[in-house]
XYZ file of C-alpha atoms in Angstrom:
630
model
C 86.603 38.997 -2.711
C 88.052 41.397 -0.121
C 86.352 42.184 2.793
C 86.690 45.508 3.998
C 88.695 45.786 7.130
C 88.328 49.857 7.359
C 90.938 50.031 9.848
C 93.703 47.581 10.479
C 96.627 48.968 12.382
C 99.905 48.172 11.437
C 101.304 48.658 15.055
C 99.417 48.397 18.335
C 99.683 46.841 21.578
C 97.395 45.116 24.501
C 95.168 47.664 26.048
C 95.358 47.625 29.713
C 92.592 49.891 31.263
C 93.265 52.405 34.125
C 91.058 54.002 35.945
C 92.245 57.765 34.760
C 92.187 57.324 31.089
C 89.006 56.763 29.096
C 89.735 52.997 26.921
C 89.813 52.993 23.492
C 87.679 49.655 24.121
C 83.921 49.467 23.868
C 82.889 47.273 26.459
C 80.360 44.893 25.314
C 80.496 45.697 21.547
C 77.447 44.893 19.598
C 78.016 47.629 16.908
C 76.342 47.926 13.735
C 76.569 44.061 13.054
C 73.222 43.669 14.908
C 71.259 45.766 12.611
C 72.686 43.552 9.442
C 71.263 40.904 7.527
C 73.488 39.087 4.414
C 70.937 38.915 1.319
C 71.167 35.092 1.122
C 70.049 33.217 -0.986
C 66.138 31.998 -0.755
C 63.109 32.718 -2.316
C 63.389 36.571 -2.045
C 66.752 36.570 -3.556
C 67.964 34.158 -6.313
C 71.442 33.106 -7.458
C 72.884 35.005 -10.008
C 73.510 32.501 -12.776
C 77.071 32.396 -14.255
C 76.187 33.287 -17.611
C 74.422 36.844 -17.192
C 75.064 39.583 -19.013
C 76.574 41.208 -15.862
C 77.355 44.517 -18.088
C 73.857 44.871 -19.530
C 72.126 44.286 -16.210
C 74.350 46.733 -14.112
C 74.177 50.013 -16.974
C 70.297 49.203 -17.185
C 70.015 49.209 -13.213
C 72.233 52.370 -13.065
C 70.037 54.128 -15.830
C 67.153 52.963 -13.542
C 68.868 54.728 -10.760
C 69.185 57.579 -12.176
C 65.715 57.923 -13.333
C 64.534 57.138 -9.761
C 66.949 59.909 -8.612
C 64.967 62.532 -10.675
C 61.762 61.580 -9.580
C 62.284 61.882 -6.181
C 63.417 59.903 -2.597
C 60.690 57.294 -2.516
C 61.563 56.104 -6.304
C 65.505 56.650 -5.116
C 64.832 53.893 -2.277
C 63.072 51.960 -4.604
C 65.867 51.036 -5.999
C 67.413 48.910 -3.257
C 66.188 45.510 -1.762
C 62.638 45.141 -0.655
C 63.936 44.425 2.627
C 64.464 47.209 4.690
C 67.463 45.333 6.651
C 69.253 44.811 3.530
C 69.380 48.487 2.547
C 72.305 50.263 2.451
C 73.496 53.900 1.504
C 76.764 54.880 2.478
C 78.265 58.428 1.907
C 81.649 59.580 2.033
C 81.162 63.810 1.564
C 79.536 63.650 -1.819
C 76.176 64.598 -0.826
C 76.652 64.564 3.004
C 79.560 66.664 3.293
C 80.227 64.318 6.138
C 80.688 60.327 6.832
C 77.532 58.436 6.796
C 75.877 55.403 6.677
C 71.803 55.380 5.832
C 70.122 51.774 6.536
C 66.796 51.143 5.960
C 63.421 52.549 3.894
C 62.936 55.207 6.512
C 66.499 56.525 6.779
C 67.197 56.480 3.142
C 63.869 58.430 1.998
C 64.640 61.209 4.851
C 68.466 61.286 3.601
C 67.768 61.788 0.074
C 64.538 64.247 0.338
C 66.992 66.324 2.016
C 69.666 66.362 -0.132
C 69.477 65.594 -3.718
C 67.440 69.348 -4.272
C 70.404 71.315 -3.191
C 73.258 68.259 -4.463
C 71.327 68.121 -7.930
C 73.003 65.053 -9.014
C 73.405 64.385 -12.481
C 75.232 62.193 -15.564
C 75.819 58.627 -13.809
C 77.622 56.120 -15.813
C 79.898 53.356 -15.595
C 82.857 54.499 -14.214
C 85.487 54.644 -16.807
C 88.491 52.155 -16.484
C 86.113 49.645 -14.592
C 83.843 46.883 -15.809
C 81.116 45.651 -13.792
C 81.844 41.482 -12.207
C 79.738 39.070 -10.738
C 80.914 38.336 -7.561
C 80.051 34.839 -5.407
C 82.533 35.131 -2.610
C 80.065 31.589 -0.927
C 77.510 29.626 -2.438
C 75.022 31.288 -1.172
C 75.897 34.993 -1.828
C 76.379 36.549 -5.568
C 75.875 40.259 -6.335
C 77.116 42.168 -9.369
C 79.682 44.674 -8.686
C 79.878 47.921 -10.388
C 81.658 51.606 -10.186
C 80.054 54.103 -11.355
C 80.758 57.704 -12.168
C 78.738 61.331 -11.484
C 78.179 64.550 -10.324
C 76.578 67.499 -8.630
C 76.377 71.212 -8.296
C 79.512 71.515 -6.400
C 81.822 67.706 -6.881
C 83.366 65.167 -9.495
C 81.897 61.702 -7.690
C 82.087 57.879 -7.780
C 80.276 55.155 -6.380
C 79.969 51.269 -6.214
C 76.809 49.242 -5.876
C 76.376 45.628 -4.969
C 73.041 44.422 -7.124
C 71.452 41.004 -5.903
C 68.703 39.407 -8.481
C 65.345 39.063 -6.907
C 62.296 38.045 -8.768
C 61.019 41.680 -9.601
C 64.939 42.153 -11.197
C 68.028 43.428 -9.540
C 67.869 45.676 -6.274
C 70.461 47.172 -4.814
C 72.089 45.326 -1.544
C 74.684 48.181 -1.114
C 74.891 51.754 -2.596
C 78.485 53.969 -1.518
C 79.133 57.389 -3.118
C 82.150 59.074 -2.391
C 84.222 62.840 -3.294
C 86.527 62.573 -6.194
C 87.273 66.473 -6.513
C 85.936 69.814 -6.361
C 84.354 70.779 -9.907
C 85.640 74.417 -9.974
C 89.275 73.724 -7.816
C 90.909 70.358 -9.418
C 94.695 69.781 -8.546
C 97.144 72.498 -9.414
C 99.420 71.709 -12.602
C 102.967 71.823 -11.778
C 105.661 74.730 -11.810
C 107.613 75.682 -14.470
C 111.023 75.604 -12.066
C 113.137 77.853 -14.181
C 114.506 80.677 -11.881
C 112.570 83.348 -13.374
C 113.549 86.404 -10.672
C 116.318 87.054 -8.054
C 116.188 84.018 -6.274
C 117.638 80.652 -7.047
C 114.912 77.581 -6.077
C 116.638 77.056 -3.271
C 115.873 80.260 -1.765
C 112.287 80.181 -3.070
C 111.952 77.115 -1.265
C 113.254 78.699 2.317
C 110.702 81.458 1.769
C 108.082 79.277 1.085
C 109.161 77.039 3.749
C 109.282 79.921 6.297
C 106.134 81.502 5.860
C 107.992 85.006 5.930
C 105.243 87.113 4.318
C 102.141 84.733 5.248
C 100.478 82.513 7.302
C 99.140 79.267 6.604
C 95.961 78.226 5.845
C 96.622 74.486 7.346
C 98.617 73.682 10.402
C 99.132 70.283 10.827
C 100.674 68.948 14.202
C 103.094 65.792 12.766
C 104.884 64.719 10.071
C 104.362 61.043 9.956
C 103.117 59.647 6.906
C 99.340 60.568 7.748
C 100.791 64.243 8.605
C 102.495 64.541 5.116
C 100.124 62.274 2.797
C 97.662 64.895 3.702
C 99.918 67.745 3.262
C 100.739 66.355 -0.330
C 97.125 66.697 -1.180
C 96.668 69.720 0.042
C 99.554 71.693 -1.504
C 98.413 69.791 -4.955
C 95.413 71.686 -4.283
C 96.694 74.855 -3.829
C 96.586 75.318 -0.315
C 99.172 76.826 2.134
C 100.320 74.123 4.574
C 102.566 73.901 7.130
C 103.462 70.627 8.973
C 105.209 70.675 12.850
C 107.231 67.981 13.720
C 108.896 68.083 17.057
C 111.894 65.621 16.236
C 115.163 66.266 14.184
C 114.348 64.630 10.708
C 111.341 63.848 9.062
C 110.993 59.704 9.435
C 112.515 60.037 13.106
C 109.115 58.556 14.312
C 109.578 55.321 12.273
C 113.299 55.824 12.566
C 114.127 55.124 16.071
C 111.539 52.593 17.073
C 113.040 49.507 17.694
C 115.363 47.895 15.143
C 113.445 45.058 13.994
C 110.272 46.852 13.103
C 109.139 46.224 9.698
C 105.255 46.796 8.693
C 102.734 44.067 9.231
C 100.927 44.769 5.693
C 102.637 44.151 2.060
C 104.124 47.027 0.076
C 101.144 46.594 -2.245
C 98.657 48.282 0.064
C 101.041 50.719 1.487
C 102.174 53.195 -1.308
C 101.861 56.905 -0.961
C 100.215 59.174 -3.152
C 101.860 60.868 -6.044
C 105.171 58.893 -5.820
C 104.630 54.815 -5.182
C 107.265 52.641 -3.875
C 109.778 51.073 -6.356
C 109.193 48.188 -7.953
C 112.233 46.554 -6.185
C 111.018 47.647 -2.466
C 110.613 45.143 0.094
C 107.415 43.368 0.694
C 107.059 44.276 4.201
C 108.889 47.832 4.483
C 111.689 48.575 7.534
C 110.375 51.236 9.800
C 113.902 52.937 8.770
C 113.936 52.728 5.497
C 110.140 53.974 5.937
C 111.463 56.727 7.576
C 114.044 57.321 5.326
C 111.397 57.800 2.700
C 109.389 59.892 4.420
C 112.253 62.149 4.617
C 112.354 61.588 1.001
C 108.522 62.467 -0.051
C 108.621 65.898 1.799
C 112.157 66.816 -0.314
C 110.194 65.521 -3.650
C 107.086 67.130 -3.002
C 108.628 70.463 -2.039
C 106.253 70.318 1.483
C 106.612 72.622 4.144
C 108.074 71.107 7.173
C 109.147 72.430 10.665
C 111.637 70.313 12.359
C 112.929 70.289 16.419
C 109.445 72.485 16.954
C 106.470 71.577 18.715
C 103.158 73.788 19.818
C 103.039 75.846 23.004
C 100.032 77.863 22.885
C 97.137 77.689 20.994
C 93.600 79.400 20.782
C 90.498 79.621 18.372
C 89.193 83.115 17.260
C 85.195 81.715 16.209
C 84.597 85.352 14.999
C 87.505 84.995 12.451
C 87.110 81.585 12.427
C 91.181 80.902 13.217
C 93.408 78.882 15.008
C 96.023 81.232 16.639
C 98.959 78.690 16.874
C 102.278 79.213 19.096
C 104.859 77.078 17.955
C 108.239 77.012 19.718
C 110.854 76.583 16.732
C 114.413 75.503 18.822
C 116.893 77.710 18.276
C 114.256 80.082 15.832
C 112.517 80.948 18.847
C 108.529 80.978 19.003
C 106.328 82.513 16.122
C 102.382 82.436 16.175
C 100.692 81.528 12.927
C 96.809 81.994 12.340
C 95.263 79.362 10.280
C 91.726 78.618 9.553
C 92.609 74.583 10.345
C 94.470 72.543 12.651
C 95.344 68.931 12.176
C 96.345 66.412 14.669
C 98.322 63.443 13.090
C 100.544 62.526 15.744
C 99.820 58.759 15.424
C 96.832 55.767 15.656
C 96.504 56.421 19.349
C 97.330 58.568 22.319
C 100.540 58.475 24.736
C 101.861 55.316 25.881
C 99.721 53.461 28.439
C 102.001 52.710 31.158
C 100.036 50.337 34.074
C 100.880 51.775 37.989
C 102.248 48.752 39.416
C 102.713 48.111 43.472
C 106.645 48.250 44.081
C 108.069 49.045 41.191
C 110.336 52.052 43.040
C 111.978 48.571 44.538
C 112.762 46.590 41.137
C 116.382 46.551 40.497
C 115.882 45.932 37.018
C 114.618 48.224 34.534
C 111.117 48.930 33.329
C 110.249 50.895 29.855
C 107.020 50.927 27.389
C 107.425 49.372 24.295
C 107.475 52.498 22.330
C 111.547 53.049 24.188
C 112.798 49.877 22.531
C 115.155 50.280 20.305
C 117.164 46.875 20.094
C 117.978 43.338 22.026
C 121.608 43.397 21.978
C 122.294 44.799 25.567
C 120.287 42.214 26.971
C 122.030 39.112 25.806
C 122.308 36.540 29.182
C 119.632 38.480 30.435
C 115.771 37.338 31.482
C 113.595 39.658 30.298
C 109.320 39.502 30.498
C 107.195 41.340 27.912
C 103.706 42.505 29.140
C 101.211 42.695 26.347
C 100.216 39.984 23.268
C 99.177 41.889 20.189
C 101.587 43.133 17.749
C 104.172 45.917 19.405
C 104.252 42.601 22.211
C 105.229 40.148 19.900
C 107.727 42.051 17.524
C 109.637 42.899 20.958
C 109.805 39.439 21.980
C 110.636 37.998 18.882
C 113.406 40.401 18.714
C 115.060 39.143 22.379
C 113.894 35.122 21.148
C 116.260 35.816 17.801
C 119.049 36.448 19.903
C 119.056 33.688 22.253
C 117.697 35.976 24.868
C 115.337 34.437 27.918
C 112.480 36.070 27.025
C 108.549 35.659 28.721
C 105.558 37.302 27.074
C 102.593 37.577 29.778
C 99.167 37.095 28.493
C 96.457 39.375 29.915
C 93.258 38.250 27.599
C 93.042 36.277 24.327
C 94.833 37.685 20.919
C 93.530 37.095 17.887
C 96.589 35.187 15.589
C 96.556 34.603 11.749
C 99.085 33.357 9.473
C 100.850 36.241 6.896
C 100.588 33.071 4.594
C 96.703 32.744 4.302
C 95.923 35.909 6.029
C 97.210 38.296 3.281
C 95.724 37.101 0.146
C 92.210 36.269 1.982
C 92.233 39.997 3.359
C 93.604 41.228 0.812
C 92.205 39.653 -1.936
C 92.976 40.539 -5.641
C 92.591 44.073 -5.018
C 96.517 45.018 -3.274
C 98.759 42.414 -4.803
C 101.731 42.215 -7.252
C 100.179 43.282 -10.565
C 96.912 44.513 -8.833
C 94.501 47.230 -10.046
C 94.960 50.831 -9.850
C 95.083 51.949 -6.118
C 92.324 54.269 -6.632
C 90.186 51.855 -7.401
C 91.306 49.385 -5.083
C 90.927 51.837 -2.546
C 87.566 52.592 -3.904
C 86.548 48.871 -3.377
C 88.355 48.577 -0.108
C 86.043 51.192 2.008
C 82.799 50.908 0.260
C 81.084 48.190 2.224
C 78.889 49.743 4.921
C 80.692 48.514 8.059
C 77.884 45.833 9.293
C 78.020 44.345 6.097
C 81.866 43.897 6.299
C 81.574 42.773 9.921
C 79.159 39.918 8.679
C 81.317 39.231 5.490
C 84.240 38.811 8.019
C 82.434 36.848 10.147
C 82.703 34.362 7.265
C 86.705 35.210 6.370
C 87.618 34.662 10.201
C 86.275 31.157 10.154
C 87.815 30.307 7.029
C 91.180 31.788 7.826
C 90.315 29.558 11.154
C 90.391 26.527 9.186
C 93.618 26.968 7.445
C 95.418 28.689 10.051
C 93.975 25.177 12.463
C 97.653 23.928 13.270
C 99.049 27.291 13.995
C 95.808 27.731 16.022
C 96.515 24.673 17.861
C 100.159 24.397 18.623
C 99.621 27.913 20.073
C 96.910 26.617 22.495
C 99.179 23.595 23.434
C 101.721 26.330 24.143
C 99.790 27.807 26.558
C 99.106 30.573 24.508
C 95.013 32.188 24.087
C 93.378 32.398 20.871
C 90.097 33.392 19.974
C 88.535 34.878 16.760
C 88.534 38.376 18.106
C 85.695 40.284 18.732
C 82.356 39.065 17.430
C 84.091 36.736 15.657
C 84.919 39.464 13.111
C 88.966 38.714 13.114
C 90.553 42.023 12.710
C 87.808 44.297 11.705
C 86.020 44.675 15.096
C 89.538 44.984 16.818
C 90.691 47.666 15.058
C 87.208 49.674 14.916
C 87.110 49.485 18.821
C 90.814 48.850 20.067
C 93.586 49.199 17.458
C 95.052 46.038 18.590
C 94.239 42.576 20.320
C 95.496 40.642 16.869
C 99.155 39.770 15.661
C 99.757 38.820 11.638
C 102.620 35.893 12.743
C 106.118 37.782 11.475
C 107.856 34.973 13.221
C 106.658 35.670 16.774
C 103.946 32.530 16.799
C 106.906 29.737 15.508
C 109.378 30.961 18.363
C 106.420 30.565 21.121
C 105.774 27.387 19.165
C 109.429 25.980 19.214
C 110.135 27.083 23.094
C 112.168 30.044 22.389
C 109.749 32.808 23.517
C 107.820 31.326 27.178
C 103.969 32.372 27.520
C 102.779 32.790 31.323
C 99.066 34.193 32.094
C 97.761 36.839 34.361
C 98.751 40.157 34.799
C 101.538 41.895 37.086
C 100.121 42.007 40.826
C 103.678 43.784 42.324
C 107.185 43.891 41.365
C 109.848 42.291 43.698
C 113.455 43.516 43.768
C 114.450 41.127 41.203
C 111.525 40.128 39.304
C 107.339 40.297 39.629
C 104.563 38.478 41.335
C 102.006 37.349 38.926
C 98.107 37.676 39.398
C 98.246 33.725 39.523
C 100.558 33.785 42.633
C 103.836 32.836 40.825
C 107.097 34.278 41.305
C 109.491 35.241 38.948
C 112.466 36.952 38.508
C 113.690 39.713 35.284
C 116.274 41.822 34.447
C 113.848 43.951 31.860
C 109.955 44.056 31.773
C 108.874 45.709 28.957
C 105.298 47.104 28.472
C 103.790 46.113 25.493
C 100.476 47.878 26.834
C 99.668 50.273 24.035
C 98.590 53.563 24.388
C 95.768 55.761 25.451
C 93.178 57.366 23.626
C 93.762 59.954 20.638
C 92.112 62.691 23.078
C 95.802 62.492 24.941
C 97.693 63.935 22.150
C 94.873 66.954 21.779
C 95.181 67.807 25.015
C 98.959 67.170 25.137
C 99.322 69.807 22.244
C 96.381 72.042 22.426
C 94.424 72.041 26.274
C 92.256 70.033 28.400
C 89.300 72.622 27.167
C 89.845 71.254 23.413
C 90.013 67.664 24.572
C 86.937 67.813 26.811
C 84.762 69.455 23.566
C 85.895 66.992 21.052
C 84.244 63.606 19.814
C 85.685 60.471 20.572
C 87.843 59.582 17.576
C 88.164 55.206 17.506
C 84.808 53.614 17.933
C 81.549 53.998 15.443
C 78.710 55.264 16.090
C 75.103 54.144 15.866
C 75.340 54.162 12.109
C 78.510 52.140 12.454
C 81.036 55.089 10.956
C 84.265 55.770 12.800
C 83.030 58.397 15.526
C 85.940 61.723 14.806
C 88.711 60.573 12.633
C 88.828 62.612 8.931
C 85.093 63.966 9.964
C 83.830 66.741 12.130
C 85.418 66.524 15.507
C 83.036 68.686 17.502
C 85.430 71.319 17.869
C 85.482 73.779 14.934
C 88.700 73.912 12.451
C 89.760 70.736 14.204
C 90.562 67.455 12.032
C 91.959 64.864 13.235
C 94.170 62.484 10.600
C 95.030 58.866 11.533
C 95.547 55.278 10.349
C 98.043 53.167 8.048
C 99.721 54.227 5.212
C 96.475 53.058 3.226
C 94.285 54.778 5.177
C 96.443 58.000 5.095
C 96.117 57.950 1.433
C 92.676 56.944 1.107
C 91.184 59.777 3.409
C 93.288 61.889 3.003
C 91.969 62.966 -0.467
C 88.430 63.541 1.249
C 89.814 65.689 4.043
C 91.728 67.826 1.781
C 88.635 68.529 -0.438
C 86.686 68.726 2.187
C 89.262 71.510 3.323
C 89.721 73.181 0.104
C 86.277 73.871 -0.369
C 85.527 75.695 2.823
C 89.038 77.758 1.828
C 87.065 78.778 -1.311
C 83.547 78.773 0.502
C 82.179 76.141 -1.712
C 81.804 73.456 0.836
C 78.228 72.493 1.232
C 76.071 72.072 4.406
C 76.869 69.118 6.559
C 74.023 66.885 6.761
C 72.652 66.832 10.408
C 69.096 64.985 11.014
């Protein structure tokens, strides 16, 4: 089984509030778990018996469903459990042309007599590729799993249901439907590239490149790997797309963090649309050699990429419906480019969140954020103290403990710990492994569960990745060290829907606090001394180098750092849910009109980005139907 985590950073850091910035925390989290029930089993829902014709039941259900469709929304919500808090719809643009989550009798009938009239949904069927499995992730949960395939007036679709057997026959626990394509605008096919006028490809490319006789119909701000996953997909669908990225080379992002950086998720999850990593590539990529493919993807793909350029002006024309965008181009000078949509993918989170500390003008040492470490070598002899416990905190220290350095990581609040051992394959599952299925439908599988479900369903994980992570657990405790199972007892999943950090998958950093080479005090910095800092606990210590491992503010801090404080103020918050337990702004409408914003790991960049582009591409060729807004 794999429990959907919907967004696990790969980087992150210990958020430390301030008074100034808005946290990406959301205190007291309840979120959608409250509104969940598991369909258990009882006398209301029965075991699904290991010899069932799992095939026969799941194409007569879907036929069912399809049936119920046609004959309108109260024979649609038929179709699902009895129980109105075991109900589940989830919609990813198909027939929402938006990011929602339905729960409930109520909810679902409203939903669907608004939409299926105009959607017109037609021809469901097992998806092909895919076979339909009974799934019994504990002893008292079993549901069939199956993909299916379909349509409407305007998009190629797919779905998954989970199907529990009650005594009237199989229900549906969980129904997603998600965008495959536009009908009438698939993916371009590919150029001929035989020089067929006056210029060589080279010089096609520089045109292309430079936008000489046109303007963009995409601007987007960063050319990370969620910057140029989703100008892959856009270009494949024939759209013009330019991507600004203020450093030198494309991967310089990845490229100059600090040395030892390598990602905290396997290879298996993280591969890139249209070209995958080699066979031979390293389980847990380098950020450099990352980079170095980033660099690599935009020369492949032929993408259009701005280097040493960054925005200066910007403004939206609502009459034309364009983004007027300024960019300052180094030693090109400035040019303005109109495009109907801007895209922020300048990272998970904001600017780096850097704590005011009393007396910090009188430390002799040297202070820096996490985000300016580059390598422990200069330090060697040297104490050093690293503020912050989630990952960017312990992949610094680790770094200084693997040199020999005297190194201190101060713990503010419990982290949440795993091993990579028994965390991978039990969050992972069978779906991103050596030999594992296609990514689209692993990816499919991955963010179908509506998130309440996958909050209780990790519920479950975290306490069994508990028990077999128990002596890591406890020789961190006996350490001195804070555990706890992270927020709701949800493990990662919470975390990352609220904070983008607070956990750590052990790379190493967990043994060295275990054997003695990294030192764990508690409390927070109260003042810095000239050689050191006085703890929140009264203690005294002295440091060469205190690094902030104290993450960074909210997304909203990069908007207004490249667009205004007007643009800022106007759009949604991006990290959180809201009350149907979807992210709040990220890939969806952000308030603000032409404005996406495009975030997340590698997997999430190529997950989404698919359903942003179409989403995209159909209002380019005003095809894109009407958001649904009740």
């Amino acid at each position: 089984m794999y429990v959907s985590t919907e967004i696990v950073a790969d980087m992150g850091g210990s958020y430390v509030e301030r008074s100034d910035i808005k946290p990406m925390v959301v205190p007291n989290y309840k979120g959608p778990i409250a509104k969940a029930t598991l369909p258990v089993h009882g006398k209301d829902v029965l075991p699904i018996q290991p010899q069932a014709d799992v095939r026969a039941e799941a194409i007569a259900w879907l036929s069912d469903f399809s049936n119920a469709i046609a004959a309108g929304p109260d024979s649609f919500a038929k179709a699902f459990l009895p129980d109105g808090a075991q109900r589940w719809w989830r919609d990813k643009v198909a027939f929402t042309w938006d990011y929602r989550t339905f729960h409930g009798q109520e909810r679902i009938v409203e939903a669907a007599a608004a939409i299926f009239d105009d959607t017109k949904p037609s021809d469901f069927a097992l998806l092909p590729g895919t076979e339909p499995t009974l799934e019994t992730p504990y002893p008292d949960l079993s549901y069939i799993q199956l993909q299916f395939s379909f349509k409407t007036s305007k998009i190629l679709g797919s779905g998954v249901v989970n199907l529990v057997c009650t005594p009237s026959g199989y229900r549906a626990w969980t129904v997603s439907t998600f965008i495959e394509s536009l009908i009438d605008f698939p993916e371009v096919t590919r150029a001929d590239g035989h020089m067929t006028g006056s210029l060589s490809w080279a010089e096609q490319r520089e045109k292309q490149r430079s936008f000489e006789e046109e303007d963009p119909a995409v601007v987007i701000i960063g050319a990370g790997h969620n910057g140029l996953v989703l100008a892959a997909r856009l270009q494949a669908l024939g759209v013009k797309v330019l991507v600004v990225e203020r450093n030198e080379r494309v991967g310089d992002n990845w490229r100059k963090r600090y040395e030892a950086l390598s990602l905290h998720f396997p290879v298996w999850q993280d591969h890139l649309p249209y070209i995958p990593f080699p066979k031979n590539w390293p389980t847990y990529t380098p950020a450099a050699k990352l980079g170095n493919w980033l660099e690599s993807y935009v020369d492949a793909l032929d993408l259009n990429v701005w280097l040493s350029s960054c925005i200066v002006g910007s403004s939206y024309d609502k009459e034309k419906k364009t983004w007027n965008v300024k960019i300052h181009r180094g030693s090109h000078g400035e040019r303005t480019v109109r495009a109907h949509h801007l895209v922020i993918a300048t990272g998970l989170a904001g600017v780096p969140n850097i704590p005011e500390i009393p007396g910090r003008d009188n430390f002799k040492g040297v202070v820096r954020h996490s985000s300016q470490h580059d390598s422990s070598k200069p330090w060697v002899g040297k104490k050093v103290l690293v503020v912050g416990t989630s990952s960017s905190g312990f992949d610094t220290a680790f770094d200084f403990s693997r040199r020999g350095i005297d190194v201190t990581m101060l713990q503010r609040s419990p982290t949440y710990i795993m091993s990579l051992t028994n965390s991978v394959p039990l969050i992972l599952g069978s779906l991103y492994c050596e030999n594992g299925p296609p990514l689209e439908l692993a990816d499919r599988l991955a963010h179908h569960m509506p998130i309440a479900c996958g909050e209780l369903l990790a519920q479950r994980m975290t306490e069994q990745l508990a028990e077999l992570d128990k002596d890591l657990i406890d020789a961190m405790e006996a350490k001195g060290f804070r555990t706890y199972l992270g927020e709701n007892d949800t493990g990662t999943v919470t975390l990352g829907l609220t904070r983008n950090g607070g956990f750590y998958y052990d790379a190493g950093g967990c043994q060295a606090i275990i054997d003695g080479k990294i030192k764990v005090e508690q409390g927070s910095i109260k003042e810095f001394t000239d050689d050191g800092v006085v703890l929140s606990t009264g203690k005294e210590l002295s440091y060469d180098l205190v690094v902030l491992a104290t993450g960074y503010t909210n997304v909203r801090d990069s908007i207004r750092a490249n667009l205004s404080e007007d643009v800022a103020k106007r759009c949604k918050d991006i990290w959180g849910v809201d009350n149907e337990g979807e992210i709040n702004g990220a890939w969806r409408n952000m308030g603000v009109d032409g404005l996406w914003v495009q975030v997340g790991t590698l997997g999430h960049a190529r997950f989404h980005s698919k359903i942003v582009a179409n989403q995209i591409k159909a209002m380019e060729e005003g095809v894109a139907g009407k958001r649904y807004e009740d």
